[in-house]
GROMACS .gro file of C-alpha atoms in nm:
model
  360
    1UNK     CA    1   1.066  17.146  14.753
    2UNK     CA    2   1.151  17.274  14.399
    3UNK     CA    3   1.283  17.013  14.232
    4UNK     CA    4   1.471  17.024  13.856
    5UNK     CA    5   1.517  16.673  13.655
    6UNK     CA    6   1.799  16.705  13.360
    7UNK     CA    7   1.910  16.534  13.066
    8UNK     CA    8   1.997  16.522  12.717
    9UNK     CA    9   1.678  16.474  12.550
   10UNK     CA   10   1.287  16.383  12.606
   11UNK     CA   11   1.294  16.063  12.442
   12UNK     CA   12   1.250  15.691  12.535
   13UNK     CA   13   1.269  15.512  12.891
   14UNK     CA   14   1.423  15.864  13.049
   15UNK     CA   15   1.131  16.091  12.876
   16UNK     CA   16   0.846  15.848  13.023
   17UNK     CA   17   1.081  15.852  13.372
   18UNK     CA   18   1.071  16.225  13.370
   19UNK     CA   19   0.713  16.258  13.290
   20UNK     CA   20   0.563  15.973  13.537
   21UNK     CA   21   0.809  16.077  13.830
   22UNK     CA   22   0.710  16.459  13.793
   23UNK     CA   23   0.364  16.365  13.818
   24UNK     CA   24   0.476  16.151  14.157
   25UNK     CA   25   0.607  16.402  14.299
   26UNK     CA   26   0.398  16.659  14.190
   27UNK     CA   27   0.117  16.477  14.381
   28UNK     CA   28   0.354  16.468  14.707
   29UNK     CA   29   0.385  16.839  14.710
   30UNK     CA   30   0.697  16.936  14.528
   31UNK     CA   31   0.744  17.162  14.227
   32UNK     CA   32   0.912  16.961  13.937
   33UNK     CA   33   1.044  17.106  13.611
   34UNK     CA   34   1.244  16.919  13.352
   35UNK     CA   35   1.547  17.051  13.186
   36UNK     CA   36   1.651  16.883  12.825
   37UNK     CA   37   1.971  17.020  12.650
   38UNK     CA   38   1.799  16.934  12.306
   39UNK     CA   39   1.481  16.836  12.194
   40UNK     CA   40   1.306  16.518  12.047
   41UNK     CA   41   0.983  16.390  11.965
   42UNK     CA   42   0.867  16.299  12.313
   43UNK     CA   43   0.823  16.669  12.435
   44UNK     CA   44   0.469  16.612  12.292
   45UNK     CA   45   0.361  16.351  12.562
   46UNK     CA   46   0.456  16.594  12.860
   47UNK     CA   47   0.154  16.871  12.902
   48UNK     CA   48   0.166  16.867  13.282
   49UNK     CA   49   0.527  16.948  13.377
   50UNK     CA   50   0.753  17.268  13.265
   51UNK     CA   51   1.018  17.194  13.026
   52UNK     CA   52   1.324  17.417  12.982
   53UNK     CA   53   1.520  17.347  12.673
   54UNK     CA   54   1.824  17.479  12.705
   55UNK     CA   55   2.210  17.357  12.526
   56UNK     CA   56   2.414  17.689  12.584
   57UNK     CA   57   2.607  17.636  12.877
   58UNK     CA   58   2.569  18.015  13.029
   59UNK     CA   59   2.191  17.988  12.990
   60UNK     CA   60   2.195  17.642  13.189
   61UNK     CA   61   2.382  17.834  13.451
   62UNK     CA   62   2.113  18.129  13.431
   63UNK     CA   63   1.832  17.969  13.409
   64UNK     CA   64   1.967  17.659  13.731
   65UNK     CA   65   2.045  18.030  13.943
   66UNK     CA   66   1.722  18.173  13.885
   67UNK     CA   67   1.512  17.888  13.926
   68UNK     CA   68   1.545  17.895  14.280
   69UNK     CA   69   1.608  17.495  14.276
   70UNK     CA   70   1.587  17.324  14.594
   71UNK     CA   71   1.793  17.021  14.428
   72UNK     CA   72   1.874  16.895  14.133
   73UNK     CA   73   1.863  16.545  13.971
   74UNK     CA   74   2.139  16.485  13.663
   75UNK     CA   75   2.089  16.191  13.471
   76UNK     CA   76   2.405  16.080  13.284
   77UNK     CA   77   2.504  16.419  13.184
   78UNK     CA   78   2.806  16.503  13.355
   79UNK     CA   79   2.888  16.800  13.165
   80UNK     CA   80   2.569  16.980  13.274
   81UNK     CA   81   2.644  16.875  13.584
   82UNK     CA   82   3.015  17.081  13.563
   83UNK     CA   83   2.839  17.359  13.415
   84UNK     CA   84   2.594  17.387  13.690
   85UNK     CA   85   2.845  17.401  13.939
   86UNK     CA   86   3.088  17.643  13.747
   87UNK     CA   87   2.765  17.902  13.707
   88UNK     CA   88   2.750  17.920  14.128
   89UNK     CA   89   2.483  17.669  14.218
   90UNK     CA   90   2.530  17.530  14.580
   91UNK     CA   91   2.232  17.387  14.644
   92UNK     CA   92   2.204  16.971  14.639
   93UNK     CA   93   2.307  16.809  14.313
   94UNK     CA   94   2.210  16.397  14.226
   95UNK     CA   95   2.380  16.224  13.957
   96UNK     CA   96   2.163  15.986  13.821
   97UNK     CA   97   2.252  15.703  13.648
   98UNK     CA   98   1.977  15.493  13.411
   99UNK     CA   99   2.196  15.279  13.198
  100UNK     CA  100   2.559  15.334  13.059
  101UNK     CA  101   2.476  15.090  12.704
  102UNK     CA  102   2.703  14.783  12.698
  103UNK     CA  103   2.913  14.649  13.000
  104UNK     CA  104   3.205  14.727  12.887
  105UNK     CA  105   3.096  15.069  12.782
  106UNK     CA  106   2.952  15.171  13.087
  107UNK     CA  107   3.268  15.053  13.277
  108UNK     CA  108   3.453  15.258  13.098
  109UNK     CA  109   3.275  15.542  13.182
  110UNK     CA  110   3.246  15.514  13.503
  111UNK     CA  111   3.637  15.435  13.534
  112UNK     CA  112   3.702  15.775  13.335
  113UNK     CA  113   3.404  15.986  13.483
  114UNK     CA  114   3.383  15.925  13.871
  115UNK     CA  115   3.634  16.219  13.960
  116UNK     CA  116   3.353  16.425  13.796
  117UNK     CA  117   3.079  16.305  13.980
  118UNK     CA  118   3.256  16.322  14.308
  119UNK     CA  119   3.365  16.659  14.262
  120UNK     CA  120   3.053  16.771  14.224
  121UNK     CA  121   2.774  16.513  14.316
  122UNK     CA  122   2.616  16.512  14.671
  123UNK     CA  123   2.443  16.171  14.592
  124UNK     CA  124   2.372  15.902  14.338
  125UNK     CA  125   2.061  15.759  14.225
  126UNK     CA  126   2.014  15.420  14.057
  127UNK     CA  127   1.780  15.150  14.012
  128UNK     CA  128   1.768  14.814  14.162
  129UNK     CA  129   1.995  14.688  13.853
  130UNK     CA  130   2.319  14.426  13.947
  131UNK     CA  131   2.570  14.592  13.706
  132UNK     CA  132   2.495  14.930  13.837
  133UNK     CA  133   2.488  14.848  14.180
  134UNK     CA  134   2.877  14.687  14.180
  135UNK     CA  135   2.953  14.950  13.951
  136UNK     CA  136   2.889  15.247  14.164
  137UNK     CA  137   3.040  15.074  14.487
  138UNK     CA  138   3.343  15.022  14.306
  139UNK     CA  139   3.382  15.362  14.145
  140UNK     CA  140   3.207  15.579  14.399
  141UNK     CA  141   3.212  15.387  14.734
  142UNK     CA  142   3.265  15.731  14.908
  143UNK     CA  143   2.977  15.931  14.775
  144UNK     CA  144   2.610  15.844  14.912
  145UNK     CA  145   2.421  15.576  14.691
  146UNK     CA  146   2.035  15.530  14.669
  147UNK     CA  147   1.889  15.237  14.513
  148UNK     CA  148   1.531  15.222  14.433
  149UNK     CA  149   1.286  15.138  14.156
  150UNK     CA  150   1.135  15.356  13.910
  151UNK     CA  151   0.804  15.450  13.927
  152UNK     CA  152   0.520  15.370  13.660
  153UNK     CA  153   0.137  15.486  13.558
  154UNK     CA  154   0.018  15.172  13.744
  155UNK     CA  155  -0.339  15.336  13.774
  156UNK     CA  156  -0.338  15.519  13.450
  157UNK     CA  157  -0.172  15.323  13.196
  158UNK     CA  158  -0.255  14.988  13.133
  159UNK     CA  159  -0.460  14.691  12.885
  160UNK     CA  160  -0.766  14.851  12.685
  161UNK     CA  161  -0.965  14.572  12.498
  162UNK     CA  162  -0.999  14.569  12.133
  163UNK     CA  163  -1.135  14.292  11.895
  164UNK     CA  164  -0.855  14.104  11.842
  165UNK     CA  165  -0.625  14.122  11.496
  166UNK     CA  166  -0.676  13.767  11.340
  167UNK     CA  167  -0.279  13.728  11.318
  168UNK     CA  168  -0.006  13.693  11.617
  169UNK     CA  169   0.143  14.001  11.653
  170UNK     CA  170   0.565  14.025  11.761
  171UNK     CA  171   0.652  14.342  11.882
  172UNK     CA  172   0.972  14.519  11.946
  173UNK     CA  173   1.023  14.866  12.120
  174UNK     CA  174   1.391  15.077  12.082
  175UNK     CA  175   1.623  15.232  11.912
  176UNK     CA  176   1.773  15.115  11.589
  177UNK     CA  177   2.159  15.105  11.773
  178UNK     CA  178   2.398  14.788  11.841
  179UNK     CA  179   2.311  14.795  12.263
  180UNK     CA  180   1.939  14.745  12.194
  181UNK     CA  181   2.010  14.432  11.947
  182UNK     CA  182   1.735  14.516  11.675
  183UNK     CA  183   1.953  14.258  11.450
  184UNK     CA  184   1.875  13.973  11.719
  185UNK     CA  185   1.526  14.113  11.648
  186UNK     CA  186   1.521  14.054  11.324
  187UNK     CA  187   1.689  13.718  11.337
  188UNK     CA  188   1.423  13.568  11.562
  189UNK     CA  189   1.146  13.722  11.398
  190UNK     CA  190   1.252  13.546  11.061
  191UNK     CA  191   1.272  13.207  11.247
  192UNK     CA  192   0.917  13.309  11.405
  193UNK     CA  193   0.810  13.412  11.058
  194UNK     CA  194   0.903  13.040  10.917
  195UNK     CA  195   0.728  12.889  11.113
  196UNK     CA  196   0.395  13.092  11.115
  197UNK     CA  197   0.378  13.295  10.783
  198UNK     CA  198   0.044  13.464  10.937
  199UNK     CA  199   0.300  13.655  11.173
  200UNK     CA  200   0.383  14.034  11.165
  201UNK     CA  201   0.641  14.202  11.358
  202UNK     CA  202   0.575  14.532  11.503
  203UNK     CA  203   0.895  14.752  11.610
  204UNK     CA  204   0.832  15.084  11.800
  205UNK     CA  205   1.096  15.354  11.795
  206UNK     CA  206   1.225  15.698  11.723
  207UNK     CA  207   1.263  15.751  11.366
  208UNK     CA  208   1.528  16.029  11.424
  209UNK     CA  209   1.745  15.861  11.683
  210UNK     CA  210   1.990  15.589  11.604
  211UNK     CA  211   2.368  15.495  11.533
  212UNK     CA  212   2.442  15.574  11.162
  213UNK     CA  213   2.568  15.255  11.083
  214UNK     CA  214   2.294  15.016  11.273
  215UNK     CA  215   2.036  15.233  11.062
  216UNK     CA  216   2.248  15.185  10.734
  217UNK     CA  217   2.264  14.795  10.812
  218UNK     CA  218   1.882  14.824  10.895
  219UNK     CA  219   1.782  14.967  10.621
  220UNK     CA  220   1.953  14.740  10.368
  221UNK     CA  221   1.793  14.474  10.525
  222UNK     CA  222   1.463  14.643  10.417
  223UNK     CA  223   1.581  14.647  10.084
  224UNK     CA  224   1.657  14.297  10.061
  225UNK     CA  225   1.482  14.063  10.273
  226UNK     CA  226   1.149  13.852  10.148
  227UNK     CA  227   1.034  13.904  10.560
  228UNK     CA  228   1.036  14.273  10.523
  229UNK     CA  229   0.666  14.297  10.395
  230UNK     CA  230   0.597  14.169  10.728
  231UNK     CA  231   0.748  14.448  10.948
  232UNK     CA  232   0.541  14.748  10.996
  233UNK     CA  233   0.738  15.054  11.156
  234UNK     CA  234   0.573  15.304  11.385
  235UNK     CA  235   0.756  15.596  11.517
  236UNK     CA  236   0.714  15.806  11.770
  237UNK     CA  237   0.354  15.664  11.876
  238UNK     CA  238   0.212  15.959  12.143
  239UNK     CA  239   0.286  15.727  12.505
  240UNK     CA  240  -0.139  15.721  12.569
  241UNK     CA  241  -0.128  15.551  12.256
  242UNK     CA  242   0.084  15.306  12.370
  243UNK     CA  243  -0.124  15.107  12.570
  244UNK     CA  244  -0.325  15.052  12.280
  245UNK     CA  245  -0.080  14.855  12.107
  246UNK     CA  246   0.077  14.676  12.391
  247UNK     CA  247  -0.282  14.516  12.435
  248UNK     CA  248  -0.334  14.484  12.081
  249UNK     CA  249  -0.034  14.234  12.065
  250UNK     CA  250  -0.085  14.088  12.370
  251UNK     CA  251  -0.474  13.969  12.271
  252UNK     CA  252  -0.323  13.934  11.928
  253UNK     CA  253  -0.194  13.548  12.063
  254UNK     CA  254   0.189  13.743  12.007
  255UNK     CA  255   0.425  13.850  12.208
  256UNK     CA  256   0.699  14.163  12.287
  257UNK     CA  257   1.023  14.063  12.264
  258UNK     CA  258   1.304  14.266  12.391
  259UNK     CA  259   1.662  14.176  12.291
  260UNK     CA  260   1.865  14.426  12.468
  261UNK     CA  261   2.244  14.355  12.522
  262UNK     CA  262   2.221  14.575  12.869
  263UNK     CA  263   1.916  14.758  13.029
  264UNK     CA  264   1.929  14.939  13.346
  265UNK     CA  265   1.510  14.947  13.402
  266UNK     CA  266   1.343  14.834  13.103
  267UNK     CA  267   1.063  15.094  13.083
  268UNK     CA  268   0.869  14.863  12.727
  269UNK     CA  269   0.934  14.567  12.912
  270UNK     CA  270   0.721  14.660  13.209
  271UNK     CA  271   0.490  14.865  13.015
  272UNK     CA  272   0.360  14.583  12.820
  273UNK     CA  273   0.344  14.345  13.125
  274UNK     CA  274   0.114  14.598  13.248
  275UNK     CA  275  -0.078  14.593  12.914
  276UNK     CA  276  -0.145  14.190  12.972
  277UNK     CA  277   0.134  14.170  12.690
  278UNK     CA  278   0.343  13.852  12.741
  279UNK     CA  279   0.728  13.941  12.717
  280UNK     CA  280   1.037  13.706  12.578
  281UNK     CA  281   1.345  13.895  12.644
  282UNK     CA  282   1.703  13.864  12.654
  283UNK     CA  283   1.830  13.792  13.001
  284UNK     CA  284   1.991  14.225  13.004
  285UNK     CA  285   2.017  14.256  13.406
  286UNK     CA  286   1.769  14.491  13.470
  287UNK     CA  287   1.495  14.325  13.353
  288UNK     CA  288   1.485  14.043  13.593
  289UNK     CA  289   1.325  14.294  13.854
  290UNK     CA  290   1.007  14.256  13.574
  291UNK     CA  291   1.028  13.910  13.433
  292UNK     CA  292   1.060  13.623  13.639
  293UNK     CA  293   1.149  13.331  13.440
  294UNK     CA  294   0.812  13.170  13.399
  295UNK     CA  295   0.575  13.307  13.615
  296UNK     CA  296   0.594  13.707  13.518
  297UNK     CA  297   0.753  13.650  13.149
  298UNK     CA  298   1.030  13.434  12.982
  299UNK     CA  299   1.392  13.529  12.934
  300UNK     CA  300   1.663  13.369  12.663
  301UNK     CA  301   2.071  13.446  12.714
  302UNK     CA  302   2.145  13.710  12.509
  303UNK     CA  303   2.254  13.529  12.113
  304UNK     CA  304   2.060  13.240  12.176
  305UNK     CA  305   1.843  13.287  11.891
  306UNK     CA  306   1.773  12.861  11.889
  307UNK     CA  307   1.617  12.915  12.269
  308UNK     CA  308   1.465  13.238  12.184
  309UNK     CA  309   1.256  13.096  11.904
  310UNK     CA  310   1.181  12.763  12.129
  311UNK     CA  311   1.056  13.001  12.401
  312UNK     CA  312   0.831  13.194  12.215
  313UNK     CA  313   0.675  12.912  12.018
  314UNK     CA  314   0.600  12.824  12.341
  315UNK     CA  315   0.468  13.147  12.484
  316UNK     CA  316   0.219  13.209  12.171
  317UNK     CA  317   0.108  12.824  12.191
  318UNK     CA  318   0.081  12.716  12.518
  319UNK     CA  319  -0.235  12.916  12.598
  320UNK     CA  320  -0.280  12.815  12.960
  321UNK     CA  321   0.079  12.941  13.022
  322UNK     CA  322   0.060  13.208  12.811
  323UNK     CA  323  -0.267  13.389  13.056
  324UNK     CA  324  -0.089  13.272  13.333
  325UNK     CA  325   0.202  13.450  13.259
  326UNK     CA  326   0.002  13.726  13.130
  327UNK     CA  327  -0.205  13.782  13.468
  328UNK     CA  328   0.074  13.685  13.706
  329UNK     CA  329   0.308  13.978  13.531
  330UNK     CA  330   0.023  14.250  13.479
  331UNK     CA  331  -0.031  14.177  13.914
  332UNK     CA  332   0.401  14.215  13.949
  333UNK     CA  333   0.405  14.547  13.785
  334UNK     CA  334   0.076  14.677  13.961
  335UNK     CA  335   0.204  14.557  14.328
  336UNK     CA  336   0.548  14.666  14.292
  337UNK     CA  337   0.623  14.961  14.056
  338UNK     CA  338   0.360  15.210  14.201
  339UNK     CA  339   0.423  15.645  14.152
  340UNK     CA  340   0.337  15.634  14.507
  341UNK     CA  341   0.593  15.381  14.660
  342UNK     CA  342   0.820  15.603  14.404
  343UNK     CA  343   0.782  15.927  14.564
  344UNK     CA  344   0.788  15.832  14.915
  345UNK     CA  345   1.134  15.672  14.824
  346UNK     CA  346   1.228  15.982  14.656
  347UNK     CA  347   1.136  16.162  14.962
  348UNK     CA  348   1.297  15.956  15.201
  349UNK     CA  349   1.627  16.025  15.011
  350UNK     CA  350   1.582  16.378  14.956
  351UNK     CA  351   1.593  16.439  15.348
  352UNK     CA  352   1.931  16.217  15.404
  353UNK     CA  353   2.072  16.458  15.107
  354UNK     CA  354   1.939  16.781  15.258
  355UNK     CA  355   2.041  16.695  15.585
  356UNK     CA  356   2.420  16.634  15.505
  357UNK     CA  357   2.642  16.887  15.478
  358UNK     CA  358   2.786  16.981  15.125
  359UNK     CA  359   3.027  16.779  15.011
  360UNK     CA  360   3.219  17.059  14.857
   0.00000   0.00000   0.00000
């Protein structure tokens, strides 16, 4: 089939979804392009895969008519979605839904939105994620629902060794906004920081994307705290790259710590488990399909910051934890997140969709 994969911009968890689940699928026999209604640093990591970039409404609606789509996934954008539909396109549509930020945010949305999607939606997609599961049966009870797992590179991204840096290494991956939680970040790293001056922290992100005010608060934190000469920013490291540094801090005797509010998948969480990097994160829902308490990683409740810092004390110092945790979480990622197990999902859903009849 020819299959078409939208949203907003090639950038974070969504850009490495696109990417890796093209590549699935490719490999199954289908023809995938990507459609991005702006563009963003992360159109650099996708050489494989054709990418429309397209924001004018008319050409969207050109371009979806042309293309001769089979079906078409929507992720979160429900206005391309209308648009689609308005320019004449009958085939199959699937609203997609990653992660709506906050709780409270992504109720709302839902509780404004869902006429949208079931006006024009033959099917949702989600993964395996509590808050969107409940969410969609009580929004969207009456419109088809499949749950699976993303996919990731479990064969071709993963730990490269490097002589290790002679200083722990804490690492954080996101956006500088209020749902990702860079302040909780910050306040554990300074704790960390006290205790083990040798520390540096490491945060990974998108220089260009953020919420004005987060970055403003951000960068007068810069300005003004003595810890600051211990952060090093990199932005917009090409995703091959990546691995690189996830093993790097892992080896390092560090740690990633995520401190998300909310996440629907997680895609830096599982990433680095795959990279042998240990992983301390905030207890955001989605995550605990990566990080079993323990035996895959170690999770704190969200503002914790006391338990946080106990935890990963304990992750960086207890060294026969620490590898067990390491090897028992690289294994969980490999056995259960596979492109393969991905695209035979995807497949499997594509037929109940195609075999239905419109829902228009």
């Amino acid at each position: 089939m020819k299959l078409l994969f939208t949203f907003f911009n090639p950038s974070g968890g969504m850009e490495t979804l696109n990417r890796i689940r093209g590549q699935a699928l490719t490999e199954a026999g289908h023809e995938v392009h990507l459609l991005y209604t702006s563009g963003g640093e992360g159109r650099k990591n996708i050489t494989d895969l054709p990418v429309h970039i397209l924001s004018d409404p008319a050409a969207i609606g050109q371009h979806v008519l042309a293309g001769g789509y089979d079906a078409i996934v929507v992720c979160t954008d429900i206005w391309t979605m209308e648009h689609i539909r308005e320019a004449g396109y009958r085939g199959r549509i699937v609203f997609e839904v990653q992660g709506l930020g906050r709780i409270e945010e992504a109720r709302a949305v839902m509780a404004e939105f869902s006429g949208h999607i079931r006006r024009h939606a033959d099917g949702l997609l989600f993964p395996r994620t509590d808050h969107l599961v409940a969410l969609m049966k009580q929004h969207l009870p009456d419109v088809p629902q499949f749950c699976f797992d993303n996919p990731l590179d479990t064969s071709g991204f993963g730990y490269v060794a490097y002589p290790p840096k002679p200083y722990p290494i804490v690492g954080w991956i996101g956006r500088i906004t209020a749902n990702k939680n860079w302040r909780e970040f910050i306040a554990i790293g300074e704790r960390l920081l006290a205790a083990n001056p040798s520390i540096y922290l490491w945060m990974f992100g998108d220089a260009t994307l953020f919420e004005p005010l987060e970055q403003e608060a951000f960068e007068l934190w810069l300005a003004s705290s003595p810890y600051a000469e211990r952060l090093i920013r990199h932005s917009n490291v090409p995703h091959g790259q990546m691995a690189d540094y996830l093993s790097l801090i892992g080896d390092s005797g560090g740690l990633l710590c995520s401190t998300s509010h909310l996440e629907g998948f997680g895609y830096a969480v599982a990433e680095a488990m795959l990279c042998r990097c240990p992983v301390l994160s905030s207890d955001s829902d989605g995550i605990r399909r990566f990080v079993q308490p323990e035996a895959t990683g170690m999770l704190y409740p969200v503002g914790q910051v006391d338990i946080a810092v106990r935890r990963a004390l304990e992750l960086m110092n207890d060294r026969q934890r620490r590898e067990r945790i390491r090897e028992r979480g690289q294994a969980h990622i490999r056995a259960t997140f596979s492109k393969e197990a991905y695209a035979k999902r995807f497949g499997g859903m594509l037929k109940k969709v195609m075999a239905a009849p419109p829902r228009r």
